[in-house]
Amino acid sequence: MKYYLKKIVSMLLTLLVVSFLVFAAFEIIPGDPALAKLGAEATEVRLAQMREQMGLNRPFLVRYGSWVLDCLKGNFGNSYSYNQSVRSMIADKIPITITMTIMATILTIGISIPAGVSTAKHAGSRYDKGSYVVNQFVMAIPSFFLGILMTFVFGLILHWFTPGGYISYKKDFRGFLGYMILPSVAIAIPKCAMSIKLLRSAILTEADKDYVRTAYSRGNSTTQVLYGHVLKNALIPLVTFWGMAVADMVAGSIVVEQVFNIPGLGRILLTSISNRDYPVVEAIILLVAVVVIVMNLLVDFLYRKIDHRIDREE
């Protein structure tokens, strides 16, 4: 229990530091939200009135403290551009981005484990060498470029889906999931290649250890040894990668959403940056930071479940 409490406290402190840096960054970045909102109608008098109305004339620490307290209550303030609460603006977008991330994660894990074990099982063969070449090639392709290729091939040539024809999860959930498959695949493929390479290396490292020879001496087949004994230990470094990969998928989905015309957090983030709508940008960045920190916390907990030696070492 002491371990978990220490990790949770560390997570909260990290989140506090991140929130301060996010809020401070927009204090340093050039640009005036009041000027952006008024546009051509801006005068010195109207700018002063708008800054007071938006609360920008208050001291930095006072504004930061007020913002943090509001965030703890679930209130992220009001959008400068749309004059509505940030919470209501992003509430409908979060399920879209989260669904795409979950689907990409399931694809990554579901493909990389059997493929990684297979390449390790046939290490040194033509199959392994061919897989290595394909892996290196796939890892070098950005997700957004894969999205463009998929849109061209499956949308414009094969007509399997309508490019830009996003289906809302509120109207047709099955149709929504179907439309999200290709974006999720575009995000997952580079991560699959990295996972396969990392798992292959970890399995080959574990294969030289004594417990593997003992497992073979008991009459186990290669498949039984790989899945029953080696895989659990080989997954330890992979769990770390998956934790970072999930956070990267959330961030990477911002660009992929633009390719497939998906109205997720990515679109509203880019629009808000252009409009200097800082409350919206701060809220989305903070949410991404929460995902990253929580994933790191889950990775630490999974370590203890996978490798019980960690408990004995503490």
PDB file of N, CA and C in Angstrom, residues 127-165:
ATOM      1  N   TYR A 127      12.456 -15.873 -43.388  1.00  0.00           N
ATOM      2  CA  TYR A 127      11.246 -15.222 -42.871  1.00  0.00           C
ATOM      3  C   TYR A 127      11.617 -14.119 -41.884  1.00  0.00           C
ATOM      4  N   ASP A 128      12.556 -14.407 -40.995  1.00  0.00           N
ATOM      5  CA  ASP A 128      12.996 -13.425 -40.009  1.00  0.00           C
ATOM      6  C   ASP A 128      13.682 -12.235 -40.682  1.00  0.00           C
ATOM      7  N   LYS A 129      14.526 -12.514 -41.660  1.00  0.00           N
ATOM      8  CA  LYS A 129      15.244 -11.432 -42.359  1.00  0.00           C
ATOM      9  C   LYS A 129      14.270 -10.567 -43.165  1.00  0.00           C
ATOM     10  N   GLY A 130      13.301 -11.226 -43.808  1.00  0.00           N
ATOM     11  CA  GLY A 130      12.298 -10.468 -44.552  1.00  0.00           C
ATOM     12  C   GLY A 130      11.450  -9.605 -43.629  1.00  0.00           C
ATOM     13  N   SER A 131      11.092 -10.162 -42.467  1.00  0.00           N
ATOM     14  CA  SER A 131      10.310  -9.405 -41.488  1.00  0.00           C
ATOM     15  C   SER A 131      11.091  -8.205 -40.979  1.00  0.00           C
ATOM     16  N   TYR A 132      12.392  -8.371 -40.814  1.00  0.00           N
ATOM     17  CA  TYR A 132      13.238  -7.279 -40.339  1.00  0.00           C
ATOM     18  C   TYR A 132      13.225  -6.110 -41.337  1.00  0.00           C
ATOM     19  N   VAL A 133      13.331  -6.437 -42.623  1.00  0.00           N
ATOM     20  CA  VAL A 133      13.331  -5.394 -43.658  1.00  0.00           C
ATOM     21  C   VAL A 133      11.988  -4.662 -43.667  1.00  0.00           C
ATOM     22  N   VAL A 134      10.893  -5.433 -43.601  1.00  0.00           N
ATOM     23  CA  VAL A 134       9.558  -4.827 -43.587  1.00  0.00           C
ATOM     24  C   VAL A 134       9.379  -3.954 -42.348  1.00  0.00           C
ATOM     25  N   ASN A 135       9.846  -4.450 -41.201  1.00  0.00           N
ATOM     26  CA  ASN A 135       9.741  -3.696 -39.951  1.00  0.00           C
ATOM     27  C   ASN A 135      10.450  -2.352 -40.040  1.00  0.00           C
ATOM     28  N   GLN A 136      11.676  -2.377 -40.556  1.00  0.00           N
ATOM     29  CA  GLN A 136      12.445  -1.139 -40.669  1.00  0.00           C
ATOM     30  C   GLN A 136      11.744  -0.137 -41.578  1.00  0.00           C
ATOM     31  N   PHE A 137      11.150  -0.647 -42.644  1.00  0.00           N
ATOM     32  CA  PHE A 137      10.457   0.217 -43.589  1.00  0.00           C
ATOM     33  C   PHE A 137       9.201   0.830 -42.952  1.00  0.00           C
ATOM     34  N   VAL A 138       8.419  -0.008 -42.263  1.00  0.00           N
ATOM     35  CA  VAL A 138       7.163   0.441 -41.667  1.00  0.00           C
ATOM     36  C   VAL A 138       7.417   1.445 -40.547  1.00  0.00           C
ATOM     37  N   MET A 139       8.460   1.213 -39.753  1.00  0.00           N
ATOM     38  CA  MET A 139       8.760   2.122 -38.650  1.00  0.00           C
ATOM     39  C   MET A 139       9.110   3.525 -39.133  1.00  0.00           C
ATOM     40  N   ALA A 140       9.584   3.629 -40.364  1.00  0.00           N
ATOM     41  CA  ALA A 140      10.004   4.931 -40.898  1.00  0.00           C
ATOM     42  C   ALA A 140       8.844   5.726 -41.484  1.00  0.00           C
ATOM     43  N   ILE A 141       7.665   5.109 -41.603  1.00  0.00           N
ATOM     44  CA  ILE A 141       6.524   5.786 -42.226  1.00  0.00           C
ATOM     45  C   ILE A 141       5.665   6.432 -41.138  1.00  0.00           C
ATOM     46  N   PRO A 142       5.445   7.738 -41.191  1.00  0.00           N
ATOM     47  CA  PRO A 142       4.584   8.405 -40.197  1.00  0.00           C
ATOM     48  C   PRO A 142       3.130   7.949 -40.337  1.00  0.00           C
ATOM     49  N   SER A 143       2.422   8.002 -39.230  1.00  0.00           N
ATOM     50  CA  SER A 143       1.015   7.565 -39.227  1.00  0.00           C
ATOM     51  C   SER A 143       0.151   8.378 -40.178  1.00  0.00           C
ATOM     52  N   PHE A 144       0.400   9.697 -40.245  1.00  0.00           N
ATOM     53  CA  PHE A 144      -0.452  10.529 -41.095  1.00  0.00           C
ATOM     54  C   PHE A 144      -0.259  10.189 -42.574  1.00  0.00           C
ATOM     55  N   PHE A 145       0.988   9.774 -42.959  1.00  0.00           N
ATOM     56  CA  PHE A 145       1.228   9.396 -44.351  1.00  0.00           C
ATOM     57  C   PHE A 145       0.536   8.072 -44.665  1.00  0.00           C
ATOM     58  N   LEU A 146       0.554   7.151 -43.700  1.00  0.00           N
ATOM     59  CA  LEU A 146      -0.187   5.901 -43.874  1.00  0.00           C
ATOM     60  C   LEU A 146      -1.682   6.197 -44.036  1.00  0.00           C
ATOM     61  N   GLY A 147      -2.165   7.165 -43.266  1.00  0.00           N
ATOM     62  CA  GLY A 147      -3.563   7.559 -43.387  1.00  0.00           C
ATOM     63  C   GLY A 147      -3.896   8.084 -44.766  1.00  0.00           C
ATOM     64  N   ILE A 148      -2.997   8.884 -45.332  1.00  0.00           N
ATOM     65  CA  ILE A 148      -3.201   9.409 -46.684  1.00  0.00           C
ATOM     66  C   ILE A 148      -3.230   8.275 -47.705  1.00  0.00           C
ATOM     67  N   LEU A 149      -2.291   7.318 -47.569  1.00  0.00           N
ATOM     68  CA  LEU A 149      -2.256   6.169 -48.484  1.00  0.00           C
ATOM     69  C   LEU A 149      -3.529   5.332 -48.379  1.00  0.00           C
ATOM     70  N   MET A 150      -3.988   5.114 -47.147  1.00  0.00           N
ATOM     71  CA  MET A 150      -5.200   4.321 -46.946  1.00  0.00           C
ATOM     72  C   MET A 150      -6.420   5.024 -47.521  1.00  0.00           C
ATOM     73  N   THR A 151      -6.482   6.329 -47.354  1.00  0.00           N
ATOM     74  CA  THR A 151      -7.594   7.093 -47.907  1.00  0.00           C
ATOM     75  C   THR A 151      -7.612   6.976 -49.427  1.00  0.00           C
ATOM     76  N   PHE A 152      -6.433   7.051 -50.029  1.00  0.00           N
ATOM     77  CA  PHE A 152      -6.337   6.961 -51.490  1.00  0.00           C
ATOM     78  C   PHE A 152      -6.706   5.569 -51.995  1.00  0.00           C
ATOM     79  N   VAL A 153      -6.132   4.536 -51.354  1.00  0.00           N
ATOM     80  CA  VAL A 153      -6.335   3.161 -51.826  1.00  0.00           C
ATOM     81  C   VAL A 153      -7.744   2.661 -51.502  1.00  0.00           C
ATOM     82  N   PHE A 154      -8.115   2.711 -50.201  1.00  0.00           N
ATOM     83  CA  PHE A 154      -9.382   2.115 -49.785  1.00  0.00           C
ATOM     84  C   PHE A 154     -10.589   3.032 -50.013  1.00  0.00           C
ATOM     85  N   GLY A 155     -10.330   4.331 -50.099  1.00  0.00           N
ATOM     86  CA  GLY A 155     -11.428   5.254 -50.302  1.00  0.00           C
ATOM     87  C   GLY A 155     -11.659   5.618 -51.753  1.00  0.00           C
ATOM     88  N   LEU A 156     -10.592   6.074 -52.435  1.00  0.00           N
ATOM     89  CA  LEU A 156     -10.742   6.576 -53.794  1.00  0.00           C
ATOM     90  C   LEU A 156     -10.663   5.484 -54.857  1.00  0.00           C
ATOM     91  N   ILE A 157      -9.890   4.421 -54.595  1.00  0.00           N
ATOM     92  CA  ILE A 157      -9.728   3.354 -55.594  1.00  0.00           C
ATOM     93  C   ILE A 157     -10.703   2.195 -55.352  1.00  0.00           C
ATOM     94  N   LEU A 158     -10.685   1.636 -54.148  1.00  0.00           N
ATOM     95  CA  LEU A 158     -11.518   0.473 -53.853  1.00  0.00           C
ATOM     96  C   LEU A 158     -12.931   0.854 -53.400  1.00  0.00           C
ATOM     97  N   HIS A 159     -13.122   2.100 -52.982  1.00  0.00           N
ATOM     98  CA  HIS A 159     -14.434   2.590 -52.547  1.00  0.00           C
ATOM     99  C   HIS A 159     -15.005   1.787 -51.380  1.00  0.00           C
ATOM    100  N   TRP A 160     -14.119   1.394 -50.438  1.00  0.00           N
ATOM    101  CA  TRP A 160     -14.567   0.676 -49.250  1.00  0.00           C
ATOM    102  C   TRP A 160     -15.186   1.617 -48.229  1.00  0.00           C
ATOM    103  N   PHE A 161     -14.832   2.877 -48.285  1.00  0.00           N
ATOM    104  CA  PHE A 161     -15.429   3.861 -47.401  1.00  0.00           C
ATOM    105  C   PHE A 161     -15.416   5.214 -48.102  1.00  0.00           C
ATOM    106  N   THR A 162     -16.183   6.152 -47.571  1.00  0.00           N
ATOM    107  CA  THR A 162     -16.254   7.493 -48.155  1.00  0.00           C
ATOM    108  C   THR A 162     -15.267   8.408 -47.445  1.00  0.00           C
ATOM    109  N   PRO A 163     -14.213   8.853 -48.112  1.00  0.00           N
ATOM    110  CA  PRO A 163     -13.249   9.746 -47.454  1.00  0.00           C
ATOM    111  C   PRO A 163     -13.944  11.006 -46.942  1.00  0.00           C
ATOM    112  N   GLY A 164     -13.717  11.302 -45.680  1.00  0.00           N
ATOM    113  CA  GLY A 164     -14.360  12.470 -45.072  1.00  0.00           C
ATOM    114  C   GLY A 164     -15.784  12.217 -44.620  1.00  0.00           C
ATOM    115  N   GLY A 165     -16.300  11.004 -44.858  1.00  0.00           N
ATOM    116  CA  GLY A 165     -17.685  10.703 -44.485  1.00  0.00           C
ATOM    117  C   GLY A 165     -17.806  10.189 -43.074  1.00  0.00           C
TER     118      GLY A 165
END
